[in-house]
Amino acid sequence: MKYSFNEKIDRTGNHAAKWEEMGKKFISDDLWPMWIADMDLKTAPEIIEAMREKVEQGIFGYVYRPDSYYQAAADWLERRFGYKIDPATLINSPGVVPTLSLLVRSMTKPGEKILIQSPVYYPFAATIRDNGREVVENKLVKDDEGYYTIDFEDFEKKVSDESIGLFIMCSPHNPVGRVWKREELQKMSDLCLKYKVRVISDEIWRDIIMPGHKHIPTASLGKEIENNTITCFSPTKTFNIAGLQASFVTFPRREEWEKFDNELGILDIKRNSPFSLVAFETGYTKCDEWVNQLVEHLNGNMDYVINFIREKIPEIKVKKPEGTYLMWLDFSALGLCKEDTSKFMQEKCKIALDDGFWFGENGIGFERMNIACPRYMVEEGMNRIEKAVKEWREGK
């Protein structure tokens, strides 16, 4: 079946945060929305049909999770990534960020240090600080082409600090778009083992991988590493169902699974909604080809942006992401401070992007753009940026 990803969908009037909450983050609701990480694309028709059947029943009471729910998640992992796990190691949670918060609270004490790699998804740092812990950064290194690598000398220095017991990894990495190579994952994991630092691997972007790259589950690198790694993932990015708010965590140690289950019970957030239940299982059992074609569409949008910038806005620097549907645009050549870069995007370009400084101080001068949308939206966004940069160029 051939799926369409260029249908124009009017999301206004449907309480879409991406379109109608801009006024809370930006100067106006009247900007071109290419920020928050959901897609302006319909989810797979197989998921829509499964949810339609649930709607037509007309009863939306409490639901339980059948064994097939976790089995579908485990089968997808084995089928797509060659990594087999016991479904009994999985547990459902409301989302990856709530999971991180619960893990930070249960695995560390107030005042303890937690390592992240910046620039990185900003809820990482917020979750750590909001729970009274201290953020420690292993800053990623960018070359002249915009390609990011790990400063392993600094990484070892940080994990060897006895006050650090937890490392939260983003794999694939948001926002810089790296899909970590096996040797990179191996070296980070080995160092964490050496210095007795537990790893939480956020792998929510694992299914959005561009041609020529391969996501490797961190825990698949060997039994020792598997036993040291808690993995978070979700089909929400994969199938554009983030509003259904549920995810998975896999625990290698049963006592930690039980402790996490108990925490969910205390908060009474252990159940799925009727819709997340059917959507997740349907996605993992019937939507492989939809994801394959989605990635082709996203790859085409990325190539369009890169070619457009190369031909018309050479002041902007961008490296094609290896994974995610997020492009990390470098506006530093415009010589603007972080606040002025943000103003430029909103006041001159009339576009809403995620400001780079949200992701850490080493994100200043950057903007994160979401290209998971029909092509016309990408074209409109790039035309707005070109017009504003042209005016900046003429005003120099």
GROMACS .gro file of N, CA, C and O in nm, residues 172-211:
model
  160
  172PRO      N    1   1.868   0.778   1.957
  172PRO     CA    2   1.937   0.883   1.884
  172PRO      C    3   1.924   1.018   1.954
  172PRO      O    4   1.834   1.038   2.035
  173HIS      N    5   2.015   1.109   1.919
  173HIS     CA    6   2.028   1.231   1.995
  173HIS      C    7   1.941   1.345   1.941
  173HIS      O    8   1.945   1.378   1.822
  174ASN      N    9   1.864   1.401   2.031
  174ASN     CA   10   1.782   1.518   2.005
  174ASN      C   11   1.844   1.635   2.083
  174ASN      O   12   1.857   1.625   2.205
  175PRO      N   13   1.890   1.743   2.018
  175PRO     CA   14   1.852   1.788   1.884
  175PRO      C   15   1.956   1.769   1.774
  175PRO      O   16   1.929   1.805   1.659
  176VAL      N   17   2.077   1.718   1.803
  176VAL     CA   18   2.183   1.725   1.701
  176VAL      C   19   2.170   1.618   1.594
  176VAL      O   20   2.242   1.622   1.494
  177GLY      N   21   2.080   1.521   1.615
  177GLY     CA   22   2.051   1.424   1.510
  177GLY      C   23   2.150   1.311   1.493
  177GLY      O   24   2.144   1.238   1.393
  178ARG      N   25   2.240   1.292   1.589
  178ARG     CA   26   2.335   1.182   1.578
  178ARG      C   27   2.268   1.050   1.612
  178ARG      O   28   2.195   1.038   1.709
  179VAL      N   29   2.300   0.947   1.531
  179VAL     CA   30   2.270   0.809   1.565
  179VAL      C   31   2.404   0.748   1.605
  179VAL      O   32   2.493   0.728   1.522
  180TRP      N   33   2.418   0.724   1.733
  180TRP     CA   34   2.549   0.684   1.785
  180TRP      C   35   2.594   0.552   1.723
  180TRP      O   36   2.517   0.457   1.712
  181LYS      N   37   2.720   0.548   1.685
  181LYS     CA   38   2.780   0.427   1.630
  181LYS      C   39   2.803   0.325   1.742
  181LYS      O   40   2.812   0.360   1.860
  182ARG      N   41   2.818   0.200   1.702
  182ARG     CA   42   2.839   0.093   1.800
  182ARG      C   43   2.959   0.122   1.889
  182ARG      O   44   2.953   0.104   2.011
  183GLU      N   45   3.068   0.168   1.828
  183GLU     CA   46   3.189   0.191   1.907
  183GLU      C   47   3.170   0.306   2.006
  183GLU      O   48   3.228   0.305   2.115
  184GLU      N   49   3.089   0.405   1.970
  184GLU     CA   50   3.061   0.515   2.063
  184GLU      C   51   2.978   0.466   2.181
  184GLU      O   52   3.008   0.498   2.297
  185LEU      N   53   2.874   0.390   2.152
  185LEU     CA   54   2.790   0.334   2.257
  185LEU      C   55   2.870   0.240   2.348
  185LEU      O   56   2.856   0.242   2.470
  186GLN      N   57   2.955   0.160   2.284
  186GLN     CA   58   3.036   0.065   2.360
  186GLN      C   59   3.130   0.137   2.456
  186GLN      O   60   3.142   0.100   2.574
  187LYS      N   61   3.195   0.242   2.407
  187LYS     CA   62   3.291   0.313   2.491
  187LYS      C   63   3.223   0.384   2.607
  187LYS      O   64   3.270   0.377   2.722
  188MET      N   65   3.108   0.450   2.580
  188MET     CA   66   3.035   0.515   2.690
  188MET      C   67   2.989   0.411   2.792
  188MET      O   68   3.001   0.432   2.913
  189SER      N   69   2.935   0.300   2.742
  189SER     CA   70   2.882   0.197   2.832
  189SER      C   71   2.992   0.132   2.914
  189SER      O   72   2.973   0.105   3.034
  190ASP      N   73   3.106   0.107   2.851
  190ASP     CA   74   3.218   0.046   2.923
  190ASP      C   75   3.270   0.139   3.034
  190ASP      O   76   3.303   0.093   3.145
  191LEU      N   77   3.276   0.267   3.005
  191LEU     CA   78   3.321   0.362   3.107
  191LEU      C   79   3.221   0.371   3.222
  191LEU      O   80   3.260   0.382   3.339
  192CYS      N   81   3.092   0.364   3.190
  192CYS     CA   82   2.992   0.365   3.297
  192CYS      C   83   3.002   0.240   3.383
  192CYS      O   84   2.986   0.247   3.506
  193LEU      N   85   3.030   0.127   3.322
  193LEU     CA   86   3.052   0.004   3.399
  193LEU      C   87   3.175   0.017   3.488
  193LEU      O   88   3.173  -0.019   3.606
  194LYS      N   89   3.283   0.070   3.430
  194LYS     CA   90   3.410   0.083   3.502
  194LYS      C   91   3.392   0.166   3.629
  194LYS      O   92   3.446   0.131   3.735
  195TYR      N   93   3.315   0.274   3.618
  195TYR     CA   94   3.301   0.365   3.732
  195TYR      C   95   3.167   0.351   3.805
  195TYR      O   96   3.130   0.435   3.886
  196LYS      N   97   3.097   0.241   3.775
  196LYS     CA   98   2.973   0.207   3.846
  196LYS      C   99   2.867   0.317   3.836
  196LYS      O  100   2.806   0.358   3.935
  197VAL      N  101   2.847   0.365   3.714
  197VAL     CA  102   2.745   0.465   3.685
  197VAL      C  103   2.632   0.396   3.606
  197VAL      O  104   2.657   0.334   3.502
  198ARG      N  105   2.511   0.404   3.657
  198ARG     CA  106   2.396   0.346   3.588
  198ARG      C  107   2.359   0.432   3.467
  198ARG      O  108   2.373   0.554   3.468
  199VAL      N  109   2.306   0.367   3.365
  199VAL     CA  110   2.269   0.433   3.240
  199VAL      C  111   2.118   0.426   3.221
  199VAL      O  112   2.057   0.318   3.231
  200ILE      N  113   2.058   0.541   3.193
  200ILE     CA  114   1.920   0.546   3.143
  200ILE      C  115   1.929   0.589   2.998
  200ILE      O  116   1.976   0.700   2.968
  201SER      N  117   1.887   0.504   2.908
  201SER     CA  118   1.898   0.532   2.766
  201SER      C  119   1.760   0.567   2.710
  201SER      O  120   1.671   0.482   2.703
  202ASP      N  121   1.743   0.695   2.672
  202ASP     CA  122   1.618   0.740   2.611
  202ASP      C  123   1.627   0.713   2.461
  202ASP      O  124   1.700   0.780   2.389
  203GLU      N  125   1.551   0.613   2.415
  203GLU     CA  126   1.558   0.571   2.276
  203GLU      C  127   1.425   0.593   2.203
  203GLU      O  128   1.386   0.518   2.116
  204ILE      N  129   1.358   0.703   2.239
  204ILE     CA  130   1.227   0.731   2.181
  204ILE      C  131   1.235   0.756   2.030
  204ILE      O  132   1.137   0.733   1.958
  205TRP      N  133   1.351   0.799   1.980
  205TRP     CA  134   1.365   0.831   1.837
  205TRP      C  135   1.419   0.713   1.755
  205TRP      O  136   1.455   0.730   1.638
  206ARG      N  137   1.425   0.595   1.811
  206ARG     CA  138   1.495   0.483   1.749
  206ARG      C  139   1.439   0.443   1.612
  206ARG      O  140   1.511   0.386   1.529
  207ASP      N  141   1.312   0.471   1.586
  207ASP     CA  142   1.250   0.427   1.460
  207ASP      C  143   1.265   0.528   1.347
  207ASP      O  144   1.237   0.494   1.231
  208ILE      N  145   1.309   0.650   1.379
  208ILE     CA  146   1.320   0.754   1.276
  208ILE      C  147   1.468   0.769   1.242
  208ILE      O  148   1.539   0.857   1.291
  209ILE      N  149   1.515   0.680   1.156
  209ILE     CA  150   1.657   0.671   1.120
  209ILE      C  151   1.671   0.688   0.969
  209ILE      O  152   1.604   0.619   0.891
  210MET      N  153   1.758   0.778   0.928
  210MET     CA  154   1.776   0.806   0.786
  210MET      C  155   1.858   0.697   0.717
  210MET      O  156   1.934   0.625   0.781
  211PRO      N  157   1.840   0.683   0.585
  211PRO     CA  158   1.914   0.580   0.509
  211PRO      C  159   2.064   0.589   0.532
  211PRO      O  160   2.120   0.699   0.539
   0.00000   0.00000   0.00000
